Coordinates of C-alpha atoms in Angstrom, one line a residue:
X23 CA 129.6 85.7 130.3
X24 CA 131.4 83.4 128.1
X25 CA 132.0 85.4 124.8
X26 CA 133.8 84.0 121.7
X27 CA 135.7 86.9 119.2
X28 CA 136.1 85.9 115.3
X29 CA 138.8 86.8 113.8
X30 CA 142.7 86.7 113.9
X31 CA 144.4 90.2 113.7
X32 CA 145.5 92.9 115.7
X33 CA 141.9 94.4 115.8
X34 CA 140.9 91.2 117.4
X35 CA 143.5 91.0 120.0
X36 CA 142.2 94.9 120.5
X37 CA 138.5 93.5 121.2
X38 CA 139.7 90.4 123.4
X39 CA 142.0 93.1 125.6
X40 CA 138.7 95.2 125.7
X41 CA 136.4 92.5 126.5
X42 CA 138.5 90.9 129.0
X43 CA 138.2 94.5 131.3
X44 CA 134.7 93.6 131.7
X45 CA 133.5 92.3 135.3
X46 CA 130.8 90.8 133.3
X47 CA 133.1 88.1 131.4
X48 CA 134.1 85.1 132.7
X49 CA 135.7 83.7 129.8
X50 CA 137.0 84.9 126.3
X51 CA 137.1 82.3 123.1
X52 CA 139.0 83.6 119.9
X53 CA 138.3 81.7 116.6
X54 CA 141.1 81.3 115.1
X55 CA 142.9 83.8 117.2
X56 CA 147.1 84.4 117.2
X57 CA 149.5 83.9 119.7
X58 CA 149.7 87.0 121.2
X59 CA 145.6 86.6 121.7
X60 CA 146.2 83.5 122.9
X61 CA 148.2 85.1 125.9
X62 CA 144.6 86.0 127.1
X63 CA 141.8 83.8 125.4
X64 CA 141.4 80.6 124.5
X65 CA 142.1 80.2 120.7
X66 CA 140.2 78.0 118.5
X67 CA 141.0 76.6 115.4
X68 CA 138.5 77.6 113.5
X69 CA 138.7 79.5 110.3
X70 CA 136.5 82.5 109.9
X71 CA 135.1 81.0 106.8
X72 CA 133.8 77.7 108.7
X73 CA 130.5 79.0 109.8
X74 CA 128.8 75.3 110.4
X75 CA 131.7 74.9 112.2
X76 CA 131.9 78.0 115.0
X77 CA 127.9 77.9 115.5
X78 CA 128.9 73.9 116.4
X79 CA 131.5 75.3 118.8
X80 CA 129.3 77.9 120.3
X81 CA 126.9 76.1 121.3
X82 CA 128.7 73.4 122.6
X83 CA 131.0 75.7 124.5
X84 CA 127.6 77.6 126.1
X85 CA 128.6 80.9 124.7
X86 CA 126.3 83.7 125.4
X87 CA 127.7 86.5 123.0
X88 CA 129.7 86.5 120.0
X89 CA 131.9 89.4 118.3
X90 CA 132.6 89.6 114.8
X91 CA 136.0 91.0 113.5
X92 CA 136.8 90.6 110.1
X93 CA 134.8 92.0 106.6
X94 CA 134.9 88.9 104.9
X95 CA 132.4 86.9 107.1
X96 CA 130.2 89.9 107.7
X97 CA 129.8 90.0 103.9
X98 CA 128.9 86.3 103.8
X99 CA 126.3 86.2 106.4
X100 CA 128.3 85.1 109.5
X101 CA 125.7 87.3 111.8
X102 CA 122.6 85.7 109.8
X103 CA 124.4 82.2 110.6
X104 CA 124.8 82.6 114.3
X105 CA 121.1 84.2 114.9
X106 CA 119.7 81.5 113.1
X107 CA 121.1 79.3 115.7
X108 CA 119.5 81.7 118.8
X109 CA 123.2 83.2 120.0
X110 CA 123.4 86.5 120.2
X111 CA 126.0 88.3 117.9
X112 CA 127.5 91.6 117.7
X113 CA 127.8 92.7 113.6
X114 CA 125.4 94.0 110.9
X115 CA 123.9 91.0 109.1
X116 CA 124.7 89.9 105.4
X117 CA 122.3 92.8 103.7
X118 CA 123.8 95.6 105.7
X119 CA 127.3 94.8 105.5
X120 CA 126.9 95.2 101.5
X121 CA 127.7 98.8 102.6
X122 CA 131.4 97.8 102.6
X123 CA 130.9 94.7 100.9
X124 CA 129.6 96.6 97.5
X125 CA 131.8 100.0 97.0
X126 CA 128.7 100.5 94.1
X127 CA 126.1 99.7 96.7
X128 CA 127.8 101.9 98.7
X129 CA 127.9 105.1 96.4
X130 CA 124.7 104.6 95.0
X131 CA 123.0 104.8 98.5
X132 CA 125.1 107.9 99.3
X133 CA 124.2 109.2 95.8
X134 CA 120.4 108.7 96.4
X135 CA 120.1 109.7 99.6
X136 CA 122.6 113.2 98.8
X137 CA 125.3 112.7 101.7
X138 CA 128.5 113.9 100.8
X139 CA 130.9 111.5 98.5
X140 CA 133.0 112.4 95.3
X141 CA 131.5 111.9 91.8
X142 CA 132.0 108.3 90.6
X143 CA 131.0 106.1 87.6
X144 CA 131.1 102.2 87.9
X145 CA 131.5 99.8 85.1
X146 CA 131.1 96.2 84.6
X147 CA 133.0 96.2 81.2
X148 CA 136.9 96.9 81.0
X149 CA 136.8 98.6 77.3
X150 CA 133.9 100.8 78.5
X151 CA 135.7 101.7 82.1
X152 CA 138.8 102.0 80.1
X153 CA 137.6 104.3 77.3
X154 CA 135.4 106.9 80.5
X155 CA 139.5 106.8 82.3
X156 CA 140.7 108.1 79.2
X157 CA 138.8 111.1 79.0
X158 CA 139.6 112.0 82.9
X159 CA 142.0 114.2 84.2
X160 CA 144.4 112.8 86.8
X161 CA 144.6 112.3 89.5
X162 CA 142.0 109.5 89.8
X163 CA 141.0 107.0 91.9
X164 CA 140.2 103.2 91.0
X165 CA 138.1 100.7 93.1
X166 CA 137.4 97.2 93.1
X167 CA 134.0 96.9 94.0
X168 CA 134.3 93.7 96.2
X169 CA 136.3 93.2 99.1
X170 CA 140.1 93.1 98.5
X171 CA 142.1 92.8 102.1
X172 CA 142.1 96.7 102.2
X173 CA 144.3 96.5 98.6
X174 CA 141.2 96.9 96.1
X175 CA 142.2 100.6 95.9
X176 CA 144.2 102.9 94.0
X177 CA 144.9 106.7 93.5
X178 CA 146.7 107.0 90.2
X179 CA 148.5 110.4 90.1
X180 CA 148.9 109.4 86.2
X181 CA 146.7 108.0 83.5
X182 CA 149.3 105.1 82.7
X183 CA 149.3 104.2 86.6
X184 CA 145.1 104.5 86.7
X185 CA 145.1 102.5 83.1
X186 CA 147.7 99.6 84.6
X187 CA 145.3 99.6 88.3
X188 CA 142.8 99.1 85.8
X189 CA 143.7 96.5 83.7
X190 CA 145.0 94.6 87.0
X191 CA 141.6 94.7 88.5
X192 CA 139.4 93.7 85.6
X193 CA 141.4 92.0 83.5
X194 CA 144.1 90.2 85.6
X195 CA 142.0 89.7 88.0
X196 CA 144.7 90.5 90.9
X197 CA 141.8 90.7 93.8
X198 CA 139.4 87.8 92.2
X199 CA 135.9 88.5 91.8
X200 CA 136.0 91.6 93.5
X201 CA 137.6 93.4 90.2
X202 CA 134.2 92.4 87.9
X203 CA 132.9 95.9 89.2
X204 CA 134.5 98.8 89.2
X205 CA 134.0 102.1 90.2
X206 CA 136.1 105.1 88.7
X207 CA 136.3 108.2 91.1
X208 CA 137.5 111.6 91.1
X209 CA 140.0 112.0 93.7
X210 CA 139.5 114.2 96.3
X211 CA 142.1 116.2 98.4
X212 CA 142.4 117.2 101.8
X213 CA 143.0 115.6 105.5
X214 CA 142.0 112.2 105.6
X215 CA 140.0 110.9 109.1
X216 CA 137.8 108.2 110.3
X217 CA 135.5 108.0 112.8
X218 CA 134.0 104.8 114.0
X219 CA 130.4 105.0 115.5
X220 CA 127.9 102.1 116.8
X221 CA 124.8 102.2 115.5
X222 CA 121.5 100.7 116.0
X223 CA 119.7 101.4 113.5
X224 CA 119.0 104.8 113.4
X225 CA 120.9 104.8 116.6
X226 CA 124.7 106.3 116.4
X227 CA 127.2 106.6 119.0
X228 CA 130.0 108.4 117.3
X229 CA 133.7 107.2 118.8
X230 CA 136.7 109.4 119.0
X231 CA 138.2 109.8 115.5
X232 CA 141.5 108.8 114.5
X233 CA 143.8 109.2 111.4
X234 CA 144.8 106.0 109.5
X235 CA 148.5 106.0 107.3
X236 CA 147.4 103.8 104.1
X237 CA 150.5 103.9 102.2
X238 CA 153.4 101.6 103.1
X239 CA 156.5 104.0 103.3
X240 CA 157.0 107.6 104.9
X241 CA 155.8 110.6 103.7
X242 CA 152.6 108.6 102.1
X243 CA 154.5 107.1 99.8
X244 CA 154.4 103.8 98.1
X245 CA 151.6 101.3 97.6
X246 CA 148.4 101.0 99.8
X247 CA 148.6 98.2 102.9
X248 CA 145.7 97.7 105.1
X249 CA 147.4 100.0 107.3
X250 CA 150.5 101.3 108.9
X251 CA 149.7 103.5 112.0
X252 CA 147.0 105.3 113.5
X253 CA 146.3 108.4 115.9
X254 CA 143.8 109.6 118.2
X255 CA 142.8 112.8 119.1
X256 CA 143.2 114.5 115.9
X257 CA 144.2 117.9 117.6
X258 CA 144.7 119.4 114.4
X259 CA 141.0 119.1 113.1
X260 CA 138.2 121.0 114.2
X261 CA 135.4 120.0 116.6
X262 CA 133.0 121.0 113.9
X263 CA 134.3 119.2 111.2
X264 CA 134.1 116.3 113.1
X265 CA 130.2 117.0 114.0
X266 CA 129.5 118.0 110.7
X267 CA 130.8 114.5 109.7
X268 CA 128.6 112.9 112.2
X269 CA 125.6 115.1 111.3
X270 CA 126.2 115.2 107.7
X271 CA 126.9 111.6 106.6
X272 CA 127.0 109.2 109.4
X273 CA 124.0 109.5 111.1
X274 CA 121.7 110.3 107.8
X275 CA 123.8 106.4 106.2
X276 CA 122.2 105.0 109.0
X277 CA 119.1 106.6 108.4
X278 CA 119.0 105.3 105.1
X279 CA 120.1 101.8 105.7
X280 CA 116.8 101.7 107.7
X281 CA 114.7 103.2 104.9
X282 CA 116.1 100.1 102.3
X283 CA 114.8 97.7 104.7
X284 CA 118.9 96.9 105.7
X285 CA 119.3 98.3 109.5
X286 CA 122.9 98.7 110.7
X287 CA 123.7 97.1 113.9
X288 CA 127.6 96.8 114.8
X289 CA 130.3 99.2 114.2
X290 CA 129.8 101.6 111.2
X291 CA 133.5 103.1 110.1
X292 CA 133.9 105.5 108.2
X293 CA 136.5 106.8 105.8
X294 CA 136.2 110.6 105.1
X295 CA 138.1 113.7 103.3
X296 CA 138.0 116.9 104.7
X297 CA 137.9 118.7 101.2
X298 CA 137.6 122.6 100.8
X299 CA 134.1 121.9 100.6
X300 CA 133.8 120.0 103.9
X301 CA 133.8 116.1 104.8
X302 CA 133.1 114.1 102.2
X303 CA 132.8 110.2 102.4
X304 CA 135.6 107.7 100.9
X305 CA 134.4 105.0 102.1
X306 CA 132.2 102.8 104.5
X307 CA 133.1 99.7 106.5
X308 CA 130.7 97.3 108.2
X309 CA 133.2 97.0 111.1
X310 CA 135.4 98.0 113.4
X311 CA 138.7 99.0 111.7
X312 CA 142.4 97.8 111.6
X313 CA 144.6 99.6 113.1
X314 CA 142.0 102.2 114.1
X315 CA 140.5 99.7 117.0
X316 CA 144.1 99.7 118.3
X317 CA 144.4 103.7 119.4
X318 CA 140.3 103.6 119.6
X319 CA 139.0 101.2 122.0
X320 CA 142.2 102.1 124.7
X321 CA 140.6 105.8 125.0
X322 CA 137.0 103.8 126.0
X323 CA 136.0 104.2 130.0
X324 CA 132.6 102.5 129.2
X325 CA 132.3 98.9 129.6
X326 CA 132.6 97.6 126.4
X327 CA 130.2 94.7 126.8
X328 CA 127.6 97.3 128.2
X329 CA 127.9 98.8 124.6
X330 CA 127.3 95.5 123.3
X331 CA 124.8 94.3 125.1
X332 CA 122.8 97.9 124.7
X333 CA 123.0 97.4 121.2
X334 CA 121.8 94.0 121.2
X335 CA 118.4 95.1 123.2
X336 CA 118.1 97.8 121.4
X337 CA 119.1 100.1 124.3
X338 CA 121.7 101.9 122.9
X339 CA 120.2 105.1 122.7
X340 CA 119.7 105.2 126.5
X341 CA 123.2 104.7 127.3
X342 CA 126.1 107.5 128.1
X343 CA 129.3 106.5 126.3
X344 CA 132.5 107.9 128.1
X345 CA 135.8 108.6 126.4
X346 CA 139.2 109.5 128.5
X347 CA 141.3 112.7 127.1
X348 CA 144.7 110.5 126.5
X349 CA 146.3 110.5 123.1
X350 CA 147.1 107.1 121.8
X351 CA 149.6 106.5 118.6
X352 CA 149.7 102.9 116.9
X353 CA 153.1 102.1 114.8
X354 CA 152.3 99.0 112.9
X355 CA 155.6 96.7 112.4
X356 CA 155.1 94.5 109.5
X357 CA 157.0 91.8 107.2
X358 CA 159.7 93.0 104.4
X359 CA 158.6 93.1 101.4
X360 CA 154.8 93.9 102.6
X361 CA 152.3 94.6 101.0
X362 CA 153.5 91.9 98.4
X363 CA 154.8 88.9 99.1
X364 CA 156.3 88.5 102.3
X365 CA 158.7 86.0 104.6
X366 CA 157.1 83.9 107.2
X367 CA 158.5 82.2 110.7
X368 CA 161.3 85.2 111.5
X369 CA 161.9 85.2 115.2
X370 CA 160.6 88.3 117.0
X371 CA 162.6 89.7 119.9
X372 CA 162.1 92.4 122.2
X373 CA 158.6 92.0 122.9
X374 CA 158.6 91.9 126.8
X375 CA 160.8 95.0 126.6
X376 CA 158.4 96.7 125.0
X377 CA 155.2 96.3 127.3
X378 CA 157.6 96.9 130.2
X379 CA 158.2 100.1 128.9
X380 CA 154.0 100.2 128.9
X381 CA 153.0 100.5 125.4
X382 CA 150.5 97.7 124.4
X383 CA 151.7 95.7 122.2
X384 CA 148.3 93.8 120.1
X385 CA 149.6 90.8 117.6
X386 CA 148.6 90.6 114.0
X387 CA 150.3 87.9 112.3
X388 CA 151.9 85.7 114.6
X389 CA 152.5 82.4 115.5
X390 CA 154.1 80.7 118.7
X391 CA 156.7 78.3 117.6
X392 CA 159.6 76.3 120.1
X393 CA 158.6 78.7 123.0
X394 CA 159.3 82.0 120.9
X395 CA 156.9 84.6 118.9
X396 CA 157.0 84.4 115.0
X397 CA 156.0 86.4 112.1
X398 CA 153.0 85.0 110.7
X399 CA 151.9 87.6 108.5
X400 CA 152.5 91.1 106.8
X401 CA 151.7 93.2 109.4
X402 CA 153.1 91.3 112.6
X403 CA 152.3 94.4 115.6
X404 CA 150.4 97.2 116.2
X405 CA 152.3 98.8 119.1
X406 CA 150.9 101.7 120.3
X407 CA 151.8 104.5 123.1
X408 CA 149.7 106.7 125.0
X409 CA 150.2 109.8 127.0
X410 CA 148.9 113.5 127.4
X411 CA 149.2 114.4 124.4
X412 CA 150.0 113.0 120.8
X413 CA 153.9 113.9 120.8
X414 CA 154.7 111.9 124.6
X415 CA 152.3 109.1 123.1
X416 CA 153.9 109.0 119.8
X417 CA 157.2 109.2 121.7
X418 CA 156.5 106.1 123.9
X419 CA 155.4 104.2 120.8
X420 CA 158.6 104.8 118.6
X421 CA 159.9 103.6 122.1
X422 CA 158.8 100.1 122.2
X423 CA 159.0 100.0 118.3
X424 CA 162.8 100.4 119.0
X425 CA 163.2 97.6 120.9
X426 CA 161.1 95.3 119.2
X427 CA 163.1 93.6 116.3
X428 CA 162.8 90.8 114.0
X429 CA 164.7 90.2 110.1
X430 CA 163.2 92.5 107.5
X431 CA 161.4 94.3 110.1
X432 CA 160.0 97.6 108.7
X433 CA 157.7 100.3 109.7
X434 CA 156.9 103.9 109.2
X435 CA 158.8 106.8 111.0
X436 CA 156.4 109.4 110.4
X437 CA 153.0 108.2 112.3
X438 CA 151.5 111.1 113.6
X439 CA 153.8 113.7 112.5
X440 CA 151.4 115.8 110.9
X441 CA 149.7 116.4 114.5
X442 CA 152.5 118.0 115.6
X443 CA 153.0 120.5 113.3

């Protein structure tokens, strides 16, 4: 099979690693790509955005599957674009990724259909949102209701930090069109996890769940990024919270995104809080997630495009999905002064050092320039380690982080931690 991968990230040179496993593939395409996916597939230069422009190359490069990446193109009807043109792609189409595109989409069709989620209000005017905040206790959690690179979200531990999130989203406009709705939400507390499932339609084959670290510096401090590290097992939850979560929320979302006419096929993630009163629902993406993917799809014995494929043909349910008992921790190494503004073109060293060590080491933003790797983004690598258990894979990843250096490198110390204790 020839199969081309949208996207650019370290959750796309995840999928290319996965995909290239496969017996089945002959050849793996990556639109735009990076140059650590161009180690093993051939990049294209074609934004993710260019939709005329990848069906062109797909057919004219005879590509029998395609796998979306990124939210942004889901949101916009990338899948709708490629069936349209008879090729066979991987990735909910443009009415049932609103479930991530939409947070007030989202809410409402966990409100109607009573699966778990903290109480929300969403407003379209800033004096209205701004008088309801006023009246809340803190903390409390603001949302832009578009898409917003993973940034759209903020928990305000004060009313001056919820009132300033606020005014950023709506009236500054700091994340575009995606601040003209907003949804205010109590805040809930508890142990975050996420567990990624694929679905077909009413069809859901939960994955191993993992733990995500939003915030940019130890100890969960700092603002939100799209992600500094990840874990898998998550020794430390119960098995039957994480079945309740299936049982509870996942499977009866994909139930319902059948009964509004909008069935889910692709990757459903989603973002829960184990409150005092069980798993409640944070939030849903219409993908797989970043750097989730990175510690996920390692732990996968089943053929990856067998997954696919069964999806596609509406098989899925037939198929047994196998997952190996290894731990895997991801340590993301990103760009000083990430999550804002950020350097670009710093030399990165220490990269073969790293894999010889064996970690897997999946590129986010680089570049390949006079021979030698270079940042080309705010989060540069995902490195991850695996072993046993989580403290000899989180060992082996703080490994290769330490030999992996560029200028203003800087990454958490603290991924995983809370497994171990």
């Amino acid at each position: 099979m020839r199969i081309l991968v949208v996207g650019s990230g370290g959750r796309e040179h995840t999928i290319v690693w996965a995909l290239k496993k496969s017996e089945k593939v002959k050849e793996v395409f990556c639109a735009p790509g990076n140059a650590g996916i161009a180690q093993l597939a051939e990049c294209v230069p074609i934004a993710v955005s260019e939709f005329a422009e990848l069906t062109r190359f797909a057919k004219e490069a005879s590509i029998d599957l395609v796998f979306i990446g990124p939210d942004d193109p889901l949101a916009d009807g990338i899948v709708d674009a490629f069936e349209a043109e008879g090729i066979p792609t991987y990735g909910p189409r443009k009415n049932a990724a609103e479930i991530e595109g939409s947070k007030i989409f989202m809410k409402n069709l966990l409100k109607k259909y009573d699966i778990p989620t903290a109480k929300y209000e969403t407003f379209t005017n800033y004096e209205s949102a701004l008088a309801y905040l006023r009246e809340q206790s803190t903390p409390i959690v603001i949302k832009a209701d578009g898409l917003a690179a993973g940034k759209g979200v903020t928990v305000a531990a004060t009313l001056e930090e919820a009132e300033k999130a606020l005014r950023e989203a709506m009236v500054d406009k700091v994340f575009g069109d995606a601040g003209n709705q907003i949804v205010i939400e109590e805040f809930l507390e508890g142990q975050e996890m996420s567990i990624l499932a694929f679905v077909d339609g009413e069809t859901v084959r939960a994955m191993v769940p993992a733990q995500d670290h939003k915030p940019i510096f130890d100890g969960d401090k700092g603002p939100n990024t799209g992600g500094m590290g990840t874990y898998t097992p998550l020794p430390h939850i119960d098995q039957a919270i994480i079945d309740e979560s299936i049982t509870n929320i996942i499977i009866p979302t994909a139930k319902a995104m059948v009964s509004e006419g909008r069935p889910f096929r692709g990757v459903l993630f989603a973002g829960l809080m184990i409150t005092k009163d069980g798993p409640k629902t944070i939030e849903f993406n219409a993908r797989m997630g970043d750097p989730e993917t990175q510690v996920v799809l390692p732990r996968l014995k089943t053929d990856l495009v067998d997954i696919v494929l069964a999806s596609l043909n509406g098989r899925l349910r037939d198929l047994d999905i196998e997952w190996d008992d290894e731990a895997a921790v991801c340590v993301v190494i990103a760009s000083e002064g990430y999550p804002a503004s950020y350097p670009k073109g710093r030399v990165i060293k220490g990269l073969a050092e790293a894999e010889a060590q064996g970690a897997l080491v999946f590129h986010a933003g680089t570049a390949s320039k006079d021979g030698q790797f270079v940042t080309n983004g705010g989060r540069v690598l995902g490195v991850v380690g695996r072993g046993k258990d989580i403290a000899e894979a989180r060992a082996r990843a703080y490994e290769a982080v330490s030999v992996i250096d560029f200028e203003g490198k800087q990454s958490r110390t603290d991924i995983a931690a809370k497994a171990l204790r």
